[in-house]
Amino acid sequence: MSLEATSLVSPVAGGATSDALLAVRKLDVRYGHIHAVKELSFDVPAGRGFGIIGANGAGKTSTLRALLGLTRFRAESIVFAGHALDRTKPHRVVDLGIGYVPEGRHVFPGLSVVNNLHLGAYRQRWNAEVRGRLDKVYELFPVLRDFERRLAGALSGGQQQMLAIGRALMSNPRLLVLDEPSMGLSPVLVREISERLAELARSGVTILLVEQNAQVTFSLAEECIVLENGHCVKRGLSRDLREDPEVRRIYLGI
């Protein structure tokens, strides 16, 4: 079942909006003959949450991998905080202020929790400021302090997701990019992690969230786009998309 393309806010046109921290214009991603993302454009406003929802294969992860320089792509432009990401190496993307929480968590199972967190700041000199970030991660996720000497591979799935988020926060990102953070977690853990992410958003961290779980996305993102077969078929404010009959039927099961 496909969605009819509609916009519930003004369409994204040529230039970035004045408050955009990240501006993407005409992003294209191909894998051989597979056209995964097709001329996608959107703005992520500074200090707010922005969501991308869609089914498996819609192009969500391909979009994130392109933004982070992890896959080949073409684009008219991708600009983050005044820097052109379409000409930036992946390690420099982190230096510019983008933290990434990948789908599947990808913690280092043979390392302790605290060493996983240290790796989040591996490109920075360890000092009082970085130590302060570690303390803030522990405040956000107290269980990580409790288990800081435990091997990451011995943590539960929800604890590993907290660790992956904490590791990304250790680089002090201006933009936190999360790929399917609720995947495989119980409703209780999804709610707990969503509450922690909401705390981050209130503290001023800009969040770009990719999710199949539209309820999670709508709770954390003020604006969203809906992808289908690589195309943006809907865009708008979360409160409006939540009431859209097609979105309710396909993504909310209502």
mmCIF file of C-alpha atoms in Angstrom:
data_model
loop_
_atom_site.group_PDB
_atom_site.id
_atom_site.type_symbol
_atom_site.label_atom_id
_atom_site.label_comp_id
_atom_site.label_asym_id
_atom_site.label_seq_id
_atom_site.Cartn_x
_atom_site.Cartn_y
_atom_site.Cartn_z
ATOM 1 C CA MET A 1 0.000 0.000 0.000
ATOM 2 C CA SER A 2 1.378 3.415 -0.925
ATOM 3 C CA LEU A 3 0.787 6.869 0.431
ATOM 4 C CA GLU A 4 -0.328 9.779 -1.684
ATOM 5 C CA ALA A 5 2.343 12.495 -1.675
ATOM 6 C CA THR A 6 1.235 15.431 0.431
ATOM 7 C CA SER A 7 2.794 18.193 2.480
ATOM 8 C CA LEU A 8 1.341 19.555 5.693
ATOM 9 C CA VAL A 9 3.930 22.349 5.880
ATOM 10 C CA SER A 10 5.577 24.557 3.299
ATOM 11 C CA PRO A 11 7.654 22.457 0.875
ATOM 12 C CA VAL A 12 11.436 22.507 1.059
ATOM 13 C CA ALA A 13 12.708 24.569 -1.853
ATOM 14 C CA GLY A 14 16.092 25.723 -3.082
ATOM 15 C CA GLY A 15 17.847 27.236 -0.059
ATOM 16 C CA ALA A 16 18.001 26.146 3.567
ATOM 17 C CA THR A 17 15.645 27.730 6.058
ATOM 18 C CA SER A 18 17.309 30.261 8.335
ATOM 19 C CA ASP A 19 17.242 27.998 11.424
ATOM 20 C CA ALA A 20 18.393 24.815 9.663
ATOM 21 C CA LEU A 21 21.323 23.054 11.312
ATOM 22 C CA LEU A 22 21.312 20.429 8.542
ATOM 23 C CA ALA A 23 20.059 21.105 5.017
ATOM 24 C CA VAL A 24 19.815 18.304 2.437
ATOM 25 C CA ARG A 25 19.046 19.002 -1.213
ATOM 26 C CA LYS A 26 18.291 16.403 -3.902
ATOM 27 C CA LEU A 27 20.035 13.460 -2.269
ATOM 28 C CA ASP A 28 20.334 10.380 -4.474
ATOM 29 C CA VAL A 29 21.667 6.986 -3.341
ATOM 30 C CA ARG A 30 22.083 3.996 -5.645
ATOM 31 C CA TYR A 31 23.359 0.461 -5.105
ATOM 32 C CA GLY A 32 23.976 -0.800 -8.630
ATOM 33 C CA HIS A 33 20.573 -0.858 -10.303
ATOM 34 C CA ILE A 34 18.734 -0.208 -7.028
ATOM 35 C CA HIS A 35 17.719 3.424 -6.612
ATOM 36 C CA ALA A 36 17.421 3.589 -2.806
ATOM 37 C CA VAL A 37 16.945 7.345 -2.278
ATOM 38 C CA LYS A 38 15.519 9.650 -4.944
ATOM 39 C CA GLU A 39 16.105 13.418 -4.922
ATOM 40 C CA LEU A 40 15.359 13.743 -1.216
ATOM 41 C CA SER A 41 15.381 17.224 0.330
ATOM 42 C CA PHE A 42 14.744 18.268 3.922
ATOM 43 C CA ASP A 43 15.895 20.640 6.679
ATOM 44 C CA VAL A 44 16.623 19.745 10.291
ATOM 45 C CA PRO A 45 16.047 22.858 12.422
ATOM 46 C CA ALA A 46 18.563 23.611 15.160
ATOM 47 C CA GLY A 47 17.474 22.641 18.657
ATOM 48 C CA ARG A 48 14.515 20.540 17.537
ATOM 49 C CA GLY A 49 13.705 16.949 16.758
ATOM 50 C CA PHE A 50 13.238 15.785 13.165
ATOM 51 C CA GLY A 51 11.986 12.333 12.190
ATOM 52 C CA ILE A 52 12.129 10.067 9.155
ATOM 53 C CA ILE A 53 9.621 7.226 9.133
ATOM 54 C CA GLY A 54 8.990 4.465 6.635
ATOM 55 C CA ALA A 55 8.853 0.719 6.196
ATOM 56 C CA ASN A 56 11.853 -1.567 5.651
ATOM 57 C CA GLY A 57 13.533 -0.703 2.363
ATOM 58 C CA ALA A 58 12.082 2.805 2.237
ATOM 59 C CA GLY A 59 15.556 4.401 2.145
ATOM 60 C CA LYS A 60 15.834 5.585 5.746
ATOM 61 C CA THR A 61 19.186 4.016 6.657
ATOM 62 C CA SER A 62 20.618 4.793 3.217
ATOM 63 C CA THR A 63 19.803 8.448 3.847
ATOM 64 C CA LEU A 64 21.686 8.448 7.147
ATOM 65 C CA ARG A 65 24.670 6.569 5.729
ATOM 66 C CA ALA A 66 24.939 9.135 2.946
ATOM 67 C CA LEU A 67 24.836 12.049 5.406
ATOM 68 C CA LEU A 68 27.642 10.442 7.409
ATOM 69 C CA GLY A 69 29.805 9.689 4.365
ATOM 70 C CA LEU A 70 29.431 5.927 4.802
ATOM 71 C CA THR A 71 28.050 5.212 1.338
ATOM 72 C CA ARG A 72 28.406 6.767 -2.103
ATOM 73 C CA PHE A 73 25.778 9.285 -3.130
ATOM 74 C CA ARG A 74 24.990 12.279 -5.260
ATOM 75 C CA ALA A 75 23.424 15.486 -3.992
ATOM 76 C CA GLU A 76 22.949 19.077 -5.003
ATOM 77 C CA SER A 77 24.170 19.927 -1.497
ATOM 78 C CA ILE A 78 24.343 18.663 2.075
ATOM 79 C CA VAL A 79 25.238 21.409 4.541
ATOM 80 C CA PHE A 80 25.710 21.027 8.299
ATOM 81 C CA ALA A 81 26.370 24.152 10.363
ATOM 82 C CA GLY A 82 27.826 25.858 7.306
ATOM 83 C CA HIS A 83 30.041 22.919 6.280
ATOM 84 C CA ALA A 84 29.517 20.958 3.061
ATOM 85 C CA LEU A 85 29.160 17.311 4.099
ATOM 86 C CA ASP A 86 29.173 16.077 0.517
ATOM 87 C CA ARG A 87 32.937 16.665 0.548
ATOM 88 C CA THR A 88 33.660 15.510 4.105
ATOM 89 C CA LYS A 89 35.295 12.292 5.316
ATOM 90 C CA PRO A 90 33.371 10.253 7.927
ATOM 91 C CA HIS A 91 35.822 10.977 10.756
ATOM 92 C CA ARG A 92 35.540 14.711 10.068
ATOM 93 C CA VAL A 93 31.752 14.459 10.289
ATOM 94 C CA VAL A 94 32.182 13.510 13.956
ATOM 95 C CA ASP A 95 34.615 16.381 14.489
ATOM 96 C CA LEU A 96 32.051 18.817 13.079
ATOM 97 C CA GLY A 97 29.543 17.789 15.734
ATOM 98 C CA ILE A 98 27.449 14.844 14.530
ATOM 99 C CA GLY A 99 26.991 11.835 16.813
ATOM 100 C CA TYR A 100 25.711 8.568 15.334
ATOM 101 C CA VAL A 101 23.817 5.731 17.013
ATOM 102 C CA PRO A 102 23.667 2.955 14.380
ATOM 103 C CA GLU A 103 20.913 0.422 13.879
ATOM 104 C CA GLY A 104 21.723 -2.681 15.916
ATOM 105 C CA ARG A 105 23.748 -0.695 18.490
ATOM 106 C CA HIS A 106 27.189 -2.082 17.456
ATOM 107 C CA VAL A 107 28.843 -1.771 20.839
ATOM 108 C CA PHE A 108 32.220 -3.467 21.350
ATOM 109 C CA PRO A 109 31.197 -6.622 23.276
ATOM 110 C CA GLY A 110 34.703 -7.520 24.478
ATOM 111 C CA LEU A 111 35.324 -4.105 26.028
ATOM 112 C CA SER A 112 33.936 -2.779 29.285
ATOM 113 C CA VAL A 113 31.111 -0.267 29.390
ATOM 114 C CA VAL A 114 33.438 2.556 30.403
ATOM 115 C CA ASN A 115 35.926 1.731 27.629
ATOM 116 C CA ASN A 116 33.104 1.769 25.086
ATOM 117 C CA LEU A 117 32.209 5.227 26.334
ATOM 118 C CA HIS A 118 35.830 6.382 26.149
ATOM 119 C CA LEU A 119 35.856 5.389 22.473
ATOM 120 C CA GLY A 120 33.126 7.934 21.844
ATOM 121 C CA ALA A 121 35.685 10.648 22.555
ATOM 122 C CA TYR A 122 38.674 8.932 20.947
ATOM 123 C CA ARG A 123 39.477 11.919 18.710
ATOM 124 C CA GLN A 124 39.669 14.284 21.662
ATOM 125 C CA ARG A 125 42.182 14.724 24.458
ATOM 126 C CA TRP A 126 40.959 13.332 27.768
ATOM 127 C CA ASN A 127 40.506 16.275 30.131
ATOM 128 C CA ALA A 128 38.088 17.660 32.698
ATOM 129 C CA GLU A 129 35.576 18.623 30.012
ATOM 130 C CA VAL A 130 35.460 15.104 28.560
ATOM 131 C CA ARG A 131 35.298 13.637 32.057
ATOM 132 C CA GLY A 132 32.308 15.887 32.654
ATOM 133 C CA ARG A 133 30.592 14.404 29.605
ATOM 134 C CA LEU A 134 31.077 10.933 31.058
ATOM 135 C CA ASP A 135 29.437 12.075 34.282
ATOM 136 C CA LYS A 136 26.496 13.481 32.293
ATOM 137 C CA VAL A 137 26.090 10.163 30.446
ATOM 138 C CA TYR A 138 26.015 8.390 33.810
ATOM 139 C CA GLU A 139 23.388 10.861 35.053
ATOM 140 C CA LEU A 140 21.277 10.189 31.966
ATOM 141 C CA PHE A 141 21.711 6.400 32.188
ATOM 142 C CA PRO A 142 22.596 5.459 35.804
ATOM 143 C CA VAL A 143 22.721 1.751 34.931
ATOM 144 C CA LEU A 144 25.867 2.422 32.879
ATOM 145 C CA ARG A 145 27.643 3.729 35.980
ATOM 146 C CA ASP A 146 26.485 0.660 37.915
ATOM 147 C CA PHE A 147 27.882 -1.659 35.231
ATOM 148 C CA GLU A 148 30.844 0.431 34.033
ATOM 149 C CA ARG A 149 33.326 -2.439 34.524
ATOM 150 C CA ARG A 150 31.044 -5.067 32.988
ATOM 151 C CA LEU A 151 31.714 -6.254 29.440
ATOM 152 C CA ALA A 152 29.345 -4.614 26.982
ATOM 153 C CA GLY A 153 28.490 -8.026 25.550
ATOM 154 C CA ALA A 154 26.997 -9.031 28.915
ATOM 155 C CA LEU A 155 24.461 -6.181 28.894
ATOM 156 C CA SER A 156 20.831 -6.582 27.920
ATOM 157 C CA GLY A 157 19.625 -5.186 24.590
ATOM 158 C CA GLY A 158 18.179 -2.106 26.244
ATOM 159 C CA GLN A 159 21.352 -1.470 28.216
ATOM 160 C CA GLN A 160 23.412 -1.820 25.043
ATOM 161 C CA GLN A 161 21.162 0.756 23.373
ATOM 162 C CA MET A 162 21.770 3.129 26.279
ATOM 163 C CA LEU A 163 25.498 2.491 25.891
ATOM 164 C CA ALA A 164 25.389 3.227 22.158
ATOM 165 C CA ILE A 165 23.605 6.522 22.832
ATOM 166 C CA GLY A 166 26.040 7.388 25.611
ATOM 167 C CA ARG A 167 29.014 6.629 23.377
ATOM 168 C CA ALA A 168 27.676 9.041 20.737
ATOM 169 C CA LEU A 169 27.144 11.722 23.385
ATOM 170 C CA MET A 170 30.787 11.508 24.446
ATOM 171 C CA SER A 171 31.761 13.451 21.320
ATOM 172 C CA ASN A 172 29.538 16.361 22.484
ATOM 173 C CA PRO A 173 27.436 16.413 19.301
ATOM 174 C CA ARG A 174 25.320 19.307 18.090
ATOM 175 C CA LEU A 175 23.265 16.791 16.096
ATOM 176 C CA LEU A 176 22.470 13.302 17.405
ATOM 177 C CA VAL A 177 21.530 10.873 14.624
ATOM 178 C CA LEU A 178 19.722 7.695 15.699
ATOM 179 C CA ASP A 179 18.845 4.753 13.455
ATOM 180 C CA GLU A 180 15.984 2.580 14.778
ATOM 181 C CA PRO A 181 16.751 2.997 18.509
ATOM 182 C CA SER A 182 13.593 1.101 19.533
ATOM 183 C CA MET A 183 14.296 -1.978 17.410
ATOM 184 C CA GLY A 184 14.073 -5.239 19.347
ATOM 185 C CA LEU A 185 13.284 -3.600 22.689
ATOM 186 C CA SER A 186 10.353 -4.218 25.008
ATOM 187 C CA PRO A 187 7.699 -1.483 25.305
ATOM 188 C CA VAL A 188 8.977 -0.646 28.801
ATOM 189 C CA LEU A 189 12.530 -0.082 27.535
ATOM 190 C CA VAL A 190 11.299 1.832 24.492
ATOM 191 C CA ARG A 191 9.447 4.184 26.821
ATOM 192 C CA GLU A 192 12.472 4.597 29.110
ATOM 193 C CA ILE A 193 14.882 5.351 26.270
ATOM 194 C CA SER A 194 12.364 7.703 24.653
ATOM 195 C CA GLU A 195 12.132 9.622 27.927
ATOM 196 C CA ARG A 196 15.924 9.973 28.075
ATOM 197 C CA LEU A 197 16.031 11.176 24.463
ATOM 198 C CA ALA A 198 13.322 13.699 25.276
ATOM 199 C CA GLU A 199 15.555 14.996 28.099
ATOM 200 C CA LEU A 200 18.367 15.460 25.595
ATOM 201 C CA ALA A 201 16.081 17.323 23.226
ATOM 202 C CA ARG A 202 14.983 19.656 26.030
ATOM 203 C CA SER A 203 18.649 20.342 26.812
ATOM 204 C CA GLY A 204 19.133 21.699 23.286
ATOM 205 C CA VAL A 205 20.572 18.700 21.425
ATOM 206 C CA THR A 206 19.171 18.512 17.894
ATOM 207 C CA ILE A 207 17.909 15.006 17.104
ATOM 208 C CA LEU A 208 17.534 13.326 13.721
ATOM 209 C CA LEU A 209 15.597 10.119 14.289
ATOM 210 C CA VAL A 210 14.950 7.286 11.848
ATOM 211 C CA GLU A 211 12.282 4.842 12.998
ATOM 212 C CA GLN A 212 9.671 2.359 11.851
ATOM 213 C CA ASN A 213 7.909 3.025 15.162
ATOM 214 C CA ALA A 214 5.930 6.130 14.276
ATOM 215 C CA GLN A 215 4.682 6.591 17.839
ATOM 216 C CA VAL A 216 8.274 6.984 19.060
ATOM 217 C CA THR A 217 9.083 9.375 16.231
ATOM 218 C CA PHE A 218 6.044 11.566 16.798
ATOM 219 C CA SER A 219 6.820 11.776 20.521
ATOM 220 C CA LEU A 220 10.383 13.039 19.917
ATOM 221 C CA ALA A 221 10.234 14.942 16.624
ATOM 222 C CA GLU A 222 8.376 18.166 15.940
ATOM 223 C CA GLU A 223 8.569 17.597 12.188
ATOM 224 C CA CYS A 224 8.716 14.422 10.089
ATOM 225 C CA ILE A 225 8.974 13.127 6.589
ATOM 226 C CA VAL A 226 7.588 9.808 5.392
ATOM 227 C CA LEU A 227 9.686 7.804 2.928
ATOM 228 C CA GLU A 228 8.353 5.198 0.539
ATOM 229 C CA ASN A 229 10.572 3.489 -2.046
ATOM 230 C CA GLY A 230 13.157 6.248 -1.691
ATOM 231 C CA HIS A 231 10.676 9.093 -2.205
ATOM 232 C CA CYS A 232 9.387 11.590 0.323
ATOM 233 C CA VAL A 233 5.620 11.040 0.110
ATOM 234 C CA LYS A 234 4.557 13.127 3.097
ATOM 235 C CA ARG A 235 6.096 15.833 5.243
ATOM 236 C CA GLY A 236 4.723 17.944 8.037
ATOM 237 C CA LEU A 237 4.432 18.609 11.728
ATOM 238 C CA SER A 238 4.202 15.473 13.834
ATOM 239 C CA ARG A 239 0.911 16.564 15.402
ATOM 240 C CA ASP A 240 -0.610 16.841 11.913
ATOM 241 C CA LEU A 241 0.867 13.623 10.544
ATOM 242 C CA ARG A 242 -0.384 11.783 13.634
ATOM 243 C CA GLU A 243 -3.930 12.664 12.544
ATOM 244 C CA ASP A 244 -3.428 11.884 8.848
ATOM 245 C CA PRO A 245 -5.752 8.962 7.955
ATOM 246 C CA GLU A 246 -3.202 7.170 5.759
ATOM 247 C CA VAL A 247 -0.379 7.517 8.292
ATOM 248 C CA ARG A 248 -2.690 6.322 11.082
ATOM 249 C CA ARG A 249 -3.708 3.269 9.067
ATOM 250 C CA ILE A 250 -0.277 2.227 7.758
ATOM 251 C CA TYR A 251 2.136 3.262 10.542
ATOM 252 C CA LEU A 252 -0.025 3.471 13.653
ATOM 253 C CA GLY A 253 -2.311 0.520 12.947
ATOM 254 C CA ILE A 254 -5.433 2.625 13.554
#
